[in-house]
Coordinates of C-alpha atoms in Angstrom, one line a residue:
Chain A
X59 CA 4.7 -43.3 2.8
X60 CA 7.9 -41.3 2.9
X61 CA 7.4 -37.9 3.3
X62 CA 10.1 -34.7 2.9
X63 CA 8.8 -31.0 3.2
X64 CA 10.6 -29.1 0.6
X65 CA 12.9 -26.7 2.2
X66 CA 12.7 -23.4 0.5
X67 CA 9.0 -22.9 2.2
X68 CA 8.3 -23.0 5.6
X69 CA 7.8 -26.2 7.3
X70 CA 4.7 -27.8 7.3
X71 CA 3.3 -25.4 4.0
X72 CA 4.3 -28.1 1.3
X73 CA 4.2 -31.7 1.5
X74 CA 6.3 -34.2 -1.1
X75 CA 5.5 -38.2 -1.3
X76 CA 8.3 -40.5 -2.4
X77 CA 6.8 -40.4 -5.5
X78 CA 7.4 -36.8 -6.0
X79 CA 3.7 -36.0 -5.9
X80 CA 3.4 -32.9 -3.4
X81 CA -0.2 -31.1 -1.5
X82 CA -0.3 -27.7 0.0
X83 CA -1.3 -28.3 3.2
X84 CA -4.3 -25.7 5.1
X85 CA -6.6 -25.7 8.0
X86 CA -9.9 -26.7 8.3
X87 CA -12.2 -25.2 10.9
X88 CA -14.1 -27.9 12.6
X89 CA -16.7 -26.1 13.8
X90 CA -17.8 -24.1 10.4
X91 CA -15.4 -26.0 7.6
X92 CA -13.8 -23.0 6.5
X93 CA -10.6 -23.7 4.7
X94 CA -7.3 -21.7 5.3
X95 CA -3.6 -21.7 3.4
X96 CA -1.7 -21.6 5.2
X97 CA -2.2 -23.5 8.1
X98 CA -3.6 -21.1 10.7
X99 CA -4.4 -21.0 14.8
X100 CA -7.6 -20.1 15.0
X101 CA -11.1 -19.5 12.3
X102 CA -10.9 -16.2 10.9
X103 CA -15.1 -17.4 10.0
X104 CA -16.2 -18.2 13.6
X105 CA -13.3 -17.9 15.6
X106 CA -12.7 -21.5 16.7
X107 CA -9.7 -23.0 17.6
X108 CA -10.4 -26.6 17.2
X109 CA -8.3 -26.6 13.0
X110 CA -6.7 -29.5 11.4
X111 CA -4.5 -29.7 8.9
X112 CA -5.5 -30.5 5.6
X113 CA -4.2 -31.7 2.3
X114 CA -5.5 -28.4 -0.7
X115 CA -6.7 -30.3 -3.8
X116 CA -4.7 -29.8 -6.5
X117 CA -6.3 -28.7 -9.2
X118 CA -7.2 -24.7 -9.7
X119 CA -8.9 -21.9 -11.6
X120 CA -6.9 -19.3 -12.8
X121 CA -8.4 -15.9 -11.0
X122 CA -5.2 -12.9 -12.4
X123 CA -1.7 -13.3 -12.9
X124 CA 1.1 -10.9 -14.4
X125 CA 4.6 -11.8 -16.2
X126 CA 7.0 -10.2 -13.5
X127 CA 10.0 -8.9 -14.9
X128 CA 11.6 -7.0 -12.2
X129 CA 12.1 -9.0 -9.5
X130 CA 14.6 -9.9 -6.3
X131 CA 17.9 -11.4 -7.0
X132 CA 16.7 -15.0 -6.3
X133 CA 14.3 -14.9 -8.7
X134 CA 15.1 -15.3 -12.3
X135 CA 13.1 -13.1 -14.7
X136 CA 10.6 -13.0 -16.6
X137 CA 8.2 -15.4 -14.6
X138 CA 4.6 -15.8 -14.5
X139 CA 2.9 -14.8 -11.0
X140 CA -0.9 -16.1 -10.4
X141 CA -4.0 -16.3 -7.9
X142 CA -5.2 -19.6 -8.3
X143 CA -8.2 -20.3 -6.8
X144 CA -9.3 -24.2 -5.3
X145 CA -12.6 -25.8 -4.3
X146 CA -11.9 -25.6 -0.9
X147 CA -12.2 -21.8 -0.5
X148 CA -8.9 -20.8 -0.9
X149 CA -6.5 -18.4 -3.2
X150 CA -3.3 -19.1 -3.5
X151 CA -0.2 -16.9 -5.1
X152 CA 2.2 -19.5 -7.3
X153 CA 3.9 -19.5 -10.3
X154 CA 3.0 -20.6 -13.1
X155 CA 5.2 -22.9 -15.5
X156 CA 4.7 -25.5 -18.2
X157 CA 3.7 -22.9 -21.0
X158 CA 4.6 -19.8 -22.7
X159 CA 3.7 -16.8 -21.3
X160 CA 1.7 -15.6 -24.0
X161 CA -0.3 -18.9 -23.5
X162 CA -1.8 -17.7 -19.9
X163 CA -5.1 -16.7 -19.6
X164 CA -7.9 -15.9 -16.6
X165 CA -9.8 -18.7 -15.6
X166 CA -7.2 -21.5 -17.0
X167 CA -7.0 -24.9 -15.1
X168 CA -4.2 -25.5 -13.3
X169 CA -2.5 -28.0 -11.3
X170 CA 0.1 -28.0 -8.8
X171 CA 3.5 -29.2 -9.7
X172 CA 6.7 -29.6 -7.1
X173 CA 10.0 -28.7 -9.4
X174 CA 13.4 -27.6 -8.8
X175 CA 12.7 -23.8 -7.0
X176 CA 15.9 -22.4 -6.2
X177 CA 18.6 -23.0 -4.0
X178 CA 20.4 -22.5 -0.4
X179 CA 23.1 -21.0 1.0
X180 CA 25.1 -23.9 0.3
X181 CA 24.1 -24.5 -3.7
X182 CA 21.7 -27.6 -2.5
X183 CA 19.0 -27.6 -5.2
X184 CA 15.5 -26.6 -3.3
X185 CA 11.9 -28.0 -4.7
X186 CA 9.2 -26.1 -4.3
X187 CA 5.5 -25.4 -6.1
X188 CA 4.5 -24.0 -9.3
X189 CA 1.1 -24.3 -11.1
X190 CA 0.9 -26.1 -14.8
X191 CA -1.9 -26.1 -16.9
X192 CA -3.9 -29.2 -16.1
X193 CA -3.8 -30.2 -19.8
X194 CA -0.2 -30.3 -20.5
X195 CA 1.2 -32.0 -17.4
X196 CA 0.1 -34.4 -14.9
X197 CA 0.8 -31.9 -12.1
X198 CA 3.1 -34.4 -10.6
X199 CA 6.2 -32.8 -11.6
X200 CA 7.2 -34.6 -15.0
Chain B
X222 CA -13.7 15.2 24.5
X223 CA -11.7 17.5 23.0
X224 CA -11.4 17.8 19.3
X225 CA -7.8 17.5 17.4
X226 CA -6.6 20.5 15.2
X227 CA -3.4 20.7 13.1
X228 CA -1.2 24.0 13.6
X229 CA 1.5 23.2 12.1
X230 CA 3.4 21.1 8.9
X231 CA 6.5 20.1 7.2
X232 CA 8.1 18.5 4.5
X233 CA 11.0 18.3 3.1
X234 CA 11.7 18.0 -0.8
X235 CA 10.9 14.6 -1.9
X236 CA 13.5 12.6 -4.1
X237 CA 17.1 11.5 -3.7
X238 CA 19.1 13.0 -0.5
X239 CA 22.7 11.2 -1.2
X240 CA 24.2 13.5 1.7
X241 CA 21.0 13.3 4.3
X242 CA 19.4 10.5 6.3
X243 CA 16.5 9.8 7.5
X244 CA 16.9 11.5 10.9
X245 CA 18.0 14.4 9.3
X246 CA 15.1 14.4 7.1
X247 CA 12.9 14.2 9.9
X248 CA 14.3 16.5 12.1
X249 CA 14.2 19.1 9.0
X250 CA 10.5 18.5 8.4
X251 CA 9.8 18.7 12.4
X252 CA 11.8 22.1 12.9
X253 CA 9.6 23.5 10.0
X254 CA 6.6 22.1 11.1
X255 CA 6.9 23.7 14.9
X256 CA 8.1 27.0 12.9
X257 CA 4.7 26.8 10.3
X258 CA 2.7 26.4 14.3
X259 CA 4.6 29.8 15.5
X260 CA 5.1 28.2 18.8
X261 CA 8.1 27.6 20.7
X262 CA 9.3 23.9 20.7
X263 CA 9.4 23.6 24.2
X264 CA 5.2 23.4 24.1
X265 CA 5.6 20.3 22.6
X266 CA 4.9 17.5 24.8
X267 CA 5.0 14.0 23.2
X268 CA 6.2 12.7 19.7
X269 CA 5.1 9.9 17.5
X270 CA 7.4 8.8 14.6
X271 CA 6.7 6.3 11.9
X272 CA 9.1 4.7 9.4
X273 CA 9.7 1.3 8.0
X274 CA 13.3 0.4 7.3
X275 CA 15.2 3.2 9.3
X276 CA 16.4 0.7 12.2
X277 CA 15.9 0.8 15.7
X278 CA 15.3 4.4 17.5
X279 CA 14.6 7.0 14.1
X280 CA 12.6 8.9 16.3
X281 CA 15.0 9.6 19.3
X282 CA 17.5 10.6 16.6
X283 CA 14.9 13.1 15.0
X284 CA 13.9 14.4 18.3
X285 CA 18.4 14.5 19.4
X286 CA 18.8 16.7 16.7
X287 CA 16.2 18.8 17.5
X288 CA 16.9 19.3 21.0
X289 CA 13.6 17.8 22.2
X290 CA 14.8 14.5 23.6
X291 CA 13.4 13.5 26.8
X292 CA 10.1 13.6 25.6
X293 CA 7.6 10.1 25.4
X294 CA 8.3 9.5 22.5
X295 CA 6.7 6.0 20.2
X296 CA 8.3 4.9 16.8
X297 CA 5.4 3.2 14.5
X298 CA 5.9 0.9 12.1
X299 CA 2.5 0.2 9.5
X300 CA 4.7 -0.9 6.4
X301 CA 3.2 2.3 4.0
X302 CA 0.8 3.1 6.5
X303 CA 3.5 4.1 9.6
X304 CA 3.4 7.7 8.5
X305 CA -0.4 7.6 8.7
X306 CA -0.2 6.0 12.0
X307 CA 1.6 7.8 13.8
X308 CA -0.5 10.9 13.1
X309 CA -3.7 8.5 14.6
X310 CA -1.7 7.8 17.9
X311 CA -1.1 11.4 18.5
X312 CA -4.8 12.2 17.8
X313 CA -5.4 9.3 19.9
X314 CA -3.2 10.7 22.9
X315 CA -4.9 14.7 22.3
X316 CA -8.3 12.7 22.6
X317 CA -7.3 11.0 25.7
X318 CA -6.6 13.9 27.2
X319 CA -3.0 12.7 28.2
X320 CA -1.5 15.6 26.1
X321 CA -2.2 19.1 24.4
X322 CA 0.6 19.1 21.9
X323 CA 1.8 16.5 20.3
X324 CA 4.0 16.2 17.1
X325 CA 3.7 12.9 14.4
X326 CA 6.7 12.8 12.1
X327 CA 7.5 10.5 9.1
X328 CA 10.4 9.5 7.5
X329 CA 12.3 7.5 5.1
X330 CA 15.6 7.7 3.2
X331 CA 14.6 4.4 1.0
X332 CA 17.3 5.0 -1.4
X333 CA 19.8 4.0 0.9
X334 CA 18.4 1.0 1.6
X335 CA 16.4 -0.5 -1.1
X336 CA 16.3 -0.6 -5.1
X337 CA 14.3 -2.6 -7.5
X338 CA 10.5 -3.7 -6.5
X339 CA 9.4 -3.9 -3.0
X340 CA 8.2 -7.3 -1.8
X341 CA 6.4 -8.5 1.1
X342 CA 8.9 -9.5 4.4
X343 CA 10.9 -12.8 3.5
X344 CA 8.8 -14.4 5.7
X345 CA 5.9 -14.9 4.2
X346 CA 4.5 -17.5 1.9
X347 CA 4.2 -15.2 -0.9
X348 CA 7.3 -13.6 -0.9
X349 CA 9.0 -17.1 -1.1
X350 CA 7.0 -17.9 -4.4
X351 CA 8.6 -14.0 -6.3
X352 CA 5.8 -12.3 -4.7
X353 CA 6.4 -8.5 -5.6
X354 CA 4.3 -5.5 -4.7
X355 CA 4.2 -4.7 -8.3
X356 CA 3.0 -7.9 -9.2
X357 CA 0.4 -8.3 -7.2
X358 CA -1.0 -5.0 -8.1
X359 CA -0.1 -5.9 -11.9
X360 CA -2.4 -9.0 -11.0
X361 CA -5.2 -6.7 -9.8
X362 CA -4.9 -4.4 -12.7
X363 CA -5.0 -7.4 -15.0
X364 CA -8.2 -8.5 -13.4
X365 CA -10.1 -5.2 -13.2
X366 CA -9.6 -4.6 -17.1
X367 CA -11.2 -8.0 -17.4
X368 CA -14.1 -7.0 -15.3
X369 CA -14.4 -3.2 -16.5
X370 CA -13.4 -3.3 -19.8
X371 CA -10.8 -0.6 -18.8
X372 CA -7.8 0.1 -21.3
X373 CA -4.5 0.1 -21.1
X374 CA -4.6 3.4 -22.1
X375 CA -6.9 4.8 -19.9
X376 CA -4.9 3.1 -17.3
X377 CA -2.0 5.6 -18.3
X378 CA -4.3 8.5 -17.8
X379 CA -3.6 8.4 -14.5
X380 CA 0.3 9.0 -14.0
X381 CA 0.0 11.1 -16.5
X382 CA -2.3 12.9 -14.3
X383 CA -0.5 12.6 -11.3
X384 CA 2.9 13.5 -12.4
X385 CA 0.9 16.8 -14.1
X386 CA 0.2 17.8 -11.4
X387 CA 3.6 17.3 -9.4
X388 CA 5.0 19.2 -12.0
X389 CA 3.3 22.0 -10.2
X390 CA 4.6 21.0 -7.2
X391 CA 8.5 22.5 -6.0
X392 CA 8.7 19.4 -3.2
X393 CA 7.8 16.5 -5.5
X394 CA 10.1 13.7 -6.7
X395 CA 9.3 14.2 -10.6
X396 CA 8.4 18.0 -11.9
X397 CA 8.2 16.9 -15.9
X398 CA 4.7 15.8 -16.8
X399 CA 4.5 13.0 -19.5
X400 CA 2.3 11.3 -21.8
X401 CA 0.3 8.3 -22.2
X402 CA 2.7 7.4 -25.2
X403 CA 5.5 7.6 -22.1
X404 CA 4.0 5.5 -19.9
X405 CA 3.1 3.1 -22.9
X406 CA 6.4 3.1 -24.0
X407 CA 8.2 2.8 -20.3
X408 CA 10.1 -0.4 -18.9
X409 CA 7.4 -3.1 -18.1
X410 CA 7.7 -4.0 -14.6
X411 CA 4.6 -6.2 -14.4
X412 CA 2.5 -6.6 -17.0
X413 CA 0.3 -4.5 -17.3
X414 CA 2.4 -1.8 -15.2
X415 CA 4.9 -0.1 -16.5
X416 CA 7.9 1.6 -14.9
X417 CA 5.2 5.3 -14.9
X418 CA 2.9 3.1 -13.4
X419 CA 4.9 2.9 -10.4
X420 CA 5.8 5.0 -7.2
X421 CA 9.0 5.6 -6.9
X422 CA 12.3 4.9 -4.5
X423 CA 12.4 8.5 -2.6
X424 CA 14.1 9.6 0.6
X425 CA 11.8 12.4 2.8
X426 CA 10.4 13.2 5.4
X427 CA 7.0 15.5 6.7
X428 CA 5.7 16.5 10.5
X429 CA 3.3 18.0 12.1
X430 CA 1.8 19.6 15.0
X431 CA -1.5 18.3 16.3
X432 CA -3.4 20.3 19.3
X433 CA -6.1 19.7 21.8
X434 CA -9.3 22.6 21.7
X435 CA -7.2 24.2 24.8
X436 CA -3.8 23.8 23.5
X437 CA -4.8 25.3 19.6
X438 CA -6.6 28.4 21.3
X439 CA -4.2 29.3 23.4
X440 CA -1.7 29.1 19.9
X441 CA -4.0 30.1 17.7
X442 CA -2.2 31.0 14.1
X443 CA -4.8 31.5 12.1
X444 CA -4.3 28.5 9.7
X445 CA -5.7 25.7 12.1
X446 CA -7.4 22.7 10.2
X447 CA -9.2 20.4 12.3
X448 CA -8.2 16.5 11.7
X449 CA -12.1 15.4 12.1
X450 CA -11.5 11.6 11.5
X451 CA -8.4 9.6 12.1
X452 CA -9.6 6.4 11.3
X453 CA -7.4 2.9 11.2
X454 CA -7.9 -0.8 10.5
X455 CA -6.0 -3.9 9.8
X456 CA -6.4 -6.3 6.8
X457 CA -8.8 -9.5 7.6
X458 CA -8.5 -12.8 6.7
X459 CA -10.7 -13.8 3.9
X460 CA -12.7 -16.8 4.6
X461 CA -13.4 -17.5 1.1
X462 CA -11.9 -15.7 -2.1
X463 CA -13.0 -12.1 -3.2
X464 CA -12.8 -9.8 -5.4
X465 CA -9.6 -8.5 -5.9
X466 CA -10.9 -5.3 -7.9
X467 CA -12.7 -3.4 -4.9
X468 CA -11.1 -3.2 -1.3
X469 CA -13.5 -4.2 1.5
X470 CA -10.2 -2.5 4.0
X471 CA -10.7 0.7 2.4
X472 CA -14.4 1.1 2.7
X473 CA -14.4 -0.1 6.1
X474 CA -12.0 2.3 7.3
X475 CA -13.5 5.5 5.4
X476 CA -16.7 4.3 6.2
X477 CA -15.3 4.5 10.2
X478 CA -13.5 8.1 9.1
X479 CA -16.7 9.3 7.4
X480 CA -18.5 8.6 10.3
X481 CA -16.7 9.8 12.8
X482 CA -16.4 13.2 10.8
X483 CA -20.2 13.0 10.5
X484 CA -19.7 13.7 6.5
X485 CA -20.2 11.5 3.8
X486 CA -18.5 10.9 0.2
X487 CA -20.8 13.6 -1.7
X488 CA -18.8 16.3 0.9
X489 CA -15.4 15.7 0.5
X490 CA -13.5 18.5 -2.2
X491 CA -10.3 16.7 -2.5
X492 CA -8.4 13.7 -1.7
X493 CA -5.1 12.3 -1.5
X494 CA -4.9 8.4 -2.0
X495 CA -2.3 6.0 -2.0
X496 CA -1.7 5.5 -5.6
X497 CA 1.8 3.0 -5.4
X498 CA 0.6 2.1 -8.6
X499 CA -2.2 3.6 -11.5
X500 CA -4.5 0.9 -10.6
X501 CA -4.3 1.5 -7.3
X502 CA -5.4 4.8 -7.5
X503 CA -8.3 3.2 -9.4
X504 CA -9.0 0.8 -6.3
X505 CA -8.8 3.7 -3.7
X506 CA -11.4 6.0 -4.7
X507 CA -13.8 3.2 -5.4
X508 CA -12.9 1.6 -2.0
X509 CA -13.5 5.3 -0.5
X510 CA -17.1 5.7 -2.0
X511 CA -16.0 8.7 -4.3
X512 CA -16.7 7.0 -7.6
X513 CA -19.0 3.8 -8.5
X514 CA -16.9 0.9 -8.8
X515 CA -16.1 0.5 -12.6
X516 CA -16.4 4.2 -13.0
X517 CA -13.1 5.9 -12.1
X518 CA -11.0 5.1 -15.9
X519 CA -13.8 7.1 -17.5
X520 CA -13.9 9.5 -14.7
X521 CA -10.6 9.9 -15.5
X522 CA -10.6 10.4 -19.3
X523 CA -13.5 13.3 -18.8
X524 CA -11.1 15.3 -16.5
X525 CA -13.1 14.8 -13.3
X526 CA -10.3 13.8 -10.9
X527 CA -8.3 17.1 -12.3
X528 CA -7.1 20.3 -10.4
X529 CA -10.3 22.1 -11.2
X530 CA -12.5 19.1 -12.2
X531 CA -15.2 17.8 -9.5
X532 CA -13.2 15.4 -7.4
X533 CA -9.7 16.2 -7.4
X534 CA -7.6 13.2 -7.0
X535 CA -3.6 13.4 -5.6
X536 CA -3.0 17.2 -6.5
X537 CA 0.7 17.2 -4.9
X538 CA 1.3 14.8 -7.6
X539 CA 0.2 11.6 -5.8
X540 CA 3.2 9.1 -4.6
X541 CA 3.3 8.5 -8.3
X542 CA 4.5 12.1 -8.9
X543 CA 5.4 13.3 -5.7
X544 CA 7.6 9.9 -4.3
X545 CA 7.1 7.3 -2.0
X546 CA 9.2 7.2 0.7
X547 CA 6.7 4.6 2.6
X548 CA 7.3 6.3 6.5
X549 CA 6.7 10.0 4.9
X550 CA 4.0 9.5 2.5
X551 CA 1.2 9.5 4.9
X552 CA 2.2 12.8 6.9
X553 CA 2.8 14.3 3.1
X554 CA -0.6 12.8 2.2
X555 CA -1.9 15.2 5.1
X556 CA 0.3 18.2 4.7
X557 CA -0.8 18.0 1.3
X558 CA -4.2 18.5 2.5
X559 CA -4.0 21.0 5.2
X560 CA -1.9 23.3 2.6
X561 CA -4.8 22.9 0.1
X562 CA -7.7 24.1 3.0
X563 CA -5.5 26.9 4.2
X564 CA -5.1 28.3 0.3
X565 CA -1.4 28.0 0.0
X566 CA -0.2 26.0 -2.8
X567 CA -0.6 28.3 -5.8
X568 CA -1.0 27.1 -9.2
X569 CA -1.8 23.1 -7.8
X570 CA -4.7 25.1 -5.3
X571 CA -8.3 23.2 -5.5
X572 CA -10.1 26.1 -5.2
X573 CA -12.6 26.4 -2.3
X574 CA -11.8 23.7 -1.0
X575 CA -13.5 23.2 2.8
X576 CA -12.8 19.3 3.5
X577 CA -10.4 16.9 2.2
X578 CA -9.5 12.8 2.9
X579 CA -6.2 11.4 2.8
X580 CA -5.9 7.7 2.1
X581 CA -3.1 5.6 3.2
X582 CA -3.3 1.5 2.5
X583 CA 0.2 -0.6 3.2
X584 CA 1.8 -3.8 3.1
X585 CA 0.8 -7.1 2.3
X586 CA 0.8 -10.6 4.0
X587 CA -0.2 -13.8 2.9
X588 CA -4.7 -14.8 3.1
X589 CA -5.4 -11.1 4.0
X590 CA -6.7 -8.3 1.4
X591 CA -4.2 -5.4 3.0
X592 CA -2.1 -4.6 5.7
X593 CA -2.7 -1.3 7.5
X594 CA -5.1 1.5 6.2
X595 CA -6.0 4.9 7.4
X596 CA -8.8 7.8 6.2
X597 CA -8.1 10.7 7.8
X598 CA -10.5 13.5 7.2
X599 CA -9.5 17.4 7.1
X600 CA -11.7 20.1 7.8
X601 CA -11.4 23.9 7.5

C-alpha cells in the first residue's frame, strides 16, 4: 500500500492510502494500553516507554465546538472548530466540514475526512483532516 | 526558612504605548516599584523578568535602563503565566536563602507585535488545524452552557462586571463600563464569545520588590504584605478525555497555594483570576474552590463577586477590563492585590480585606488541559 503523509501536519501525525483514505496515527502504551494523539515518548498513565504507533479509528463523538470567525491569515473564516472524542481514549481538535454551521450539534457522529487544507510557500495544494458527519459522507474524502 | 514579604510595586498604565517598548515599560514599573519600597536601588540584589514575545534579553534591557545591570538576572517565559513566574522564582531564591532582595518584573508591549486572536505556537498540532485561544475557550463556554444550563446572558454579566470595575481603575486598558446589550451586540469572535468577551491586545508592564524576614525589617515601610503561597504547576497529559468545564491544573495548584499558606477557600476576601475570556473567569473560581462548580453565573447575577459583595472577583477590572499584556498580567494580578490589603485604591477598595489569591493559567499545547498556572496567596 502506497502511503504519503500529508504535508501541512507534522510527519508521522496523518497517514493517506492510495486510495485517499487517511488515519491519525497515536501511541499506545504497552504496558497499560493507554492511547495518545499524537504520538508520544513515554505513558503519561504509567510512565512506560515501551509505545507503538497506532492507527485512531475514525469515527467520533462530538464533545464542543465553536464557529471561529477571527482567525490567522491562513485560515479562511468562518470555520467550525471541534473536540471530537474516539473509542480509544482520545480528544482530538479538527474542523469540521460537510455541513452548515447551523447544522452542528454536541454529541454528533463524526468521521474523519482528508481534503484539500491549505497550501505552501510555493502555492502546492496541502491535504490535511477535517471531521464530517458520519451520515453525510463516507469519511473518505468524497 | 525565612518567609517572603512584598515592599514594594509598580505598574504602569495599561493600554496602547505607540512611543514606549517593552523595556521601557519595565524599567518604568521597576523604578516605581523600588520608589513604593523607599529603599535605595542599590539593596537590590537579583532580578527575575518574565515576558513572552519581547525577544532575547528584556530583562538586561529593563535592568540597562535602570542602572542595575550586573546583577543575576533570569528572563522567564510561562506563555500568560511568565509574569506569575517570575515572582515564584524570586520567592524561590528569598526562600533559599541565596538572596534578601530581589525584584520580579513583567512586561509586554503586545501591540507591537501581535493583532487579531492569539493561537497556540505554530508548532503544535492544534494550531495547524485554526486552533485559536478564543476558540478553544469559545468551545469550553459552549460546553459548560450545555452542562449548567448557563445563559448567554449571564455569560455577559461578567465583562460587564469586570470592565465596571476598571472603570474605577486610572491604570486599566478600558475605563467605560458597558452593558449586557454591548457585549450581546459586539463582534463575534467565537461563538459564543464576543469581541467584550475577550481580553484585550495591551502593552505594560508591573514590578516588584520581594524581601527575606531580615531584609523587610531592616526596610520596613509600613505597607509590607507577606506573599504566603507562591505556588506553580504545569499542565498534564490526559490519559483519557475530561471534562473541559472544571480545571484539574487550577485546583491542584491552589490546592498546593492554600496549603502552603495554611488557609483555605472560606478565608480568602478577594481574588484576582485570569479571566482571558468571561468563561474563563467562570472556570477559575470553580477550579480555585471559591464557588461550587455550576454555581458562579448565578453567583454572578446576585452580585456576589462585586466590589462589596462576598467574594470579590478581578476588582482592577480583571484582564478583561484592565488588559492583557500576557508577561505583565501576573505581576498586575499581584500589585492589584497588595494595593487592595494596604487600603489604597479608593473607590475600587474591598473593604477589610486581610488575604487575597491571584490566579494566573497560560498557554496551551496539544493532549494537555493548560500550560503554566500559579496561586499566589497575599496576606496582610
Amino acid at each position: 500500500m502506497e502511503v504519503e503523509t500529508a504535508v501541512s501536519f507534522r510527519p508521522g501525525e496523518l497517514e493517506v492510502d492510495s486510495s485517499g483514505a487517511g488515519h491519525l496515527l497515536g501511541s499506545r502504551c504497552a504496558s497499560c494500553g493507554a492511547h495518545f494523539f499524537p504520538v508520544r515518548q513515554a505513558c503519561a498513565g504509567c510512565l512506560g516507554t515501551d509505545l507503538e504507533a497506532v492507527r485512531l479509528s475514525t469515527t467520533g463523538t462530538l464533545y464542543t465546538f465553536s464557529i471561529v470567525r477571527q482567525s490567522t491569515p491562513e485560515f479562511e473564516v468562518p470555520y467550525a472548530l471541534g473536540y471530537v472524542d474516539f473509542s480509544e481514549g482520545v480528544r482530538i481538535m479538527g474542523q469540521i466540514s460537510g455541513c452548515d454551521l447551523e447544522d452542528i450539534w454536541i454529541g454528533m457522529q463524526l468521521s474523519l475526512s482528508v481534503e484539500p487544507f491549505g497550501e505552501d510557500e510555493d502555492g502546492n495544494q496541502l491535504s490535511g483532516y477535517r471531521f464530517r458527519p458520519t451520515e453525510a459522507g463516507s469519511g473518505g474524502g468524497s | 526558612m525565612t518567609d517572603v514579604h512584598i515592599l514594594g510595586v509598580g505598574m504602569t498604565r495599561f493600554g496602547r504605548h505607540p512611543d514606549s517598548d517593552a523595556s521601557d515599560l519595565g524599567a518604568e514599573a521597576l523604578l516605581e516599584a523600588i520608589a513604593d519600597a523607599e529603599i535605595d536601588a542599590r539593596a537590590v540584589e537579583a532580578a527575575y523578568c518574565g515576558h513572552v514575545f519581547q525577544g532575547m534579553v528584556t530583562g538586561q534591557r529593563i535592568l540597562a535602563q535602570v542602572g542595575l545591570a550586573g546583577l543575576p538576572l533570569t528572563n522567564v517565559e510561562n506563555a500568560c503565566s511568565s509574569g506569575a513566574t517570575a515572582i515564584r522564582e524570586a520567592s524561590l531564591a528569598i526562600r533559599a536563602g541565596e538572596h534578601d532582595v530581589v525584584v520580579a518584573i513583567g512586561t509586554e508591549h503586545l501591540t507591537s507585535r501581535f493583532r487579531g486572536a492569539l493561537t497556540p505556537d505554530p508548532s503544535d498540532p492544534e494550531a495547524a488545524v485554526g486552533a485559536t485561544m478564543p476558540g478553544v475557550y469559545a468551545m469550553r463556554a459552549r460546553r459548560y452552557m450545555e452542562e449548567f444550563g448557563m445563559t448567554r446572558e449571564q455569560l455577559a454579566l461578567i465583562p460587564v462586571k469586570n470592565k465596571g470595575n476598571a472603570a474605577r481603575n486610572p491604570l486599566a486598558h478600558f475605563r467605560t463600563p458597558i452593558t449586557v446589550e454591548e457585549v450581546l451586540e459586539s463582534r463575534p469572535i467565537a461563538d459564543p464569545l464576543n469581541l467584550h468577551d475577550c481580553s484585550p491586545v495591551t502593552d505594560g508592564a508591573a514590578a516588584v520588590v520581594v524581601m527575606s524576614d531580615r531584609a523587610a525589617g531592616r526596610f520596613a515601610n509600613g505597607r509590607t504584605v507577606r506573599l504566603a503561597a507562591s505556588a506553580l504547576r504545569s499542565g498534564s497529559v490526559d490519559v483519557e478525555p475530561t471534562s473541559m468545564t472544571f480545571e484539574p491544573l487550577t485546583w491542584a495548584t491552589a490546592r498546593d497555594a492554600y496549603e502552603k499558606a495554611g488557609i483555605g477557600p472560606d478565608d480568602i476576601d478577594l481574588a484576582e483570576v485570569h479571566d482571558c475570556f468571561s468563561i474563563a473567569e467562570v472556570l477559575r473560581v470553580e477550579g480555585l474552590g471559591l464557588f461550587e462548580q455550576g454555581s458562579y453565573p448565578t453567583a454572578v447575577e446576585r452580585g456576589e463577586a462585586d466590589i462589596g459583595g462576598r467574594l470579590p472577583i478581578n476588582p482592577s477590572g480583571g484582564l478583561i477590563g484592565k488588559g492583557h499584556p500576557l508577561g505583565g498580567t501576573g505581576v498586575a494580578q499581584v500589585v492589584e492585590v497588595v494595593r487592595q490589603l494596604r487600603g489604597e485604591v479608593g473607590d475600587r477598595q474591598v473593604e477589610g480585606a486581610k488575604v487575597g489569591v491571584a490566579h494566573c493559567r497560560g498557554g496551551k499545547a496539544v493532549g494537555i488541559e493548560g500550560a503554566a498556572c500559579t496561586v499566589q496567596v497575599l496576606v496582610r
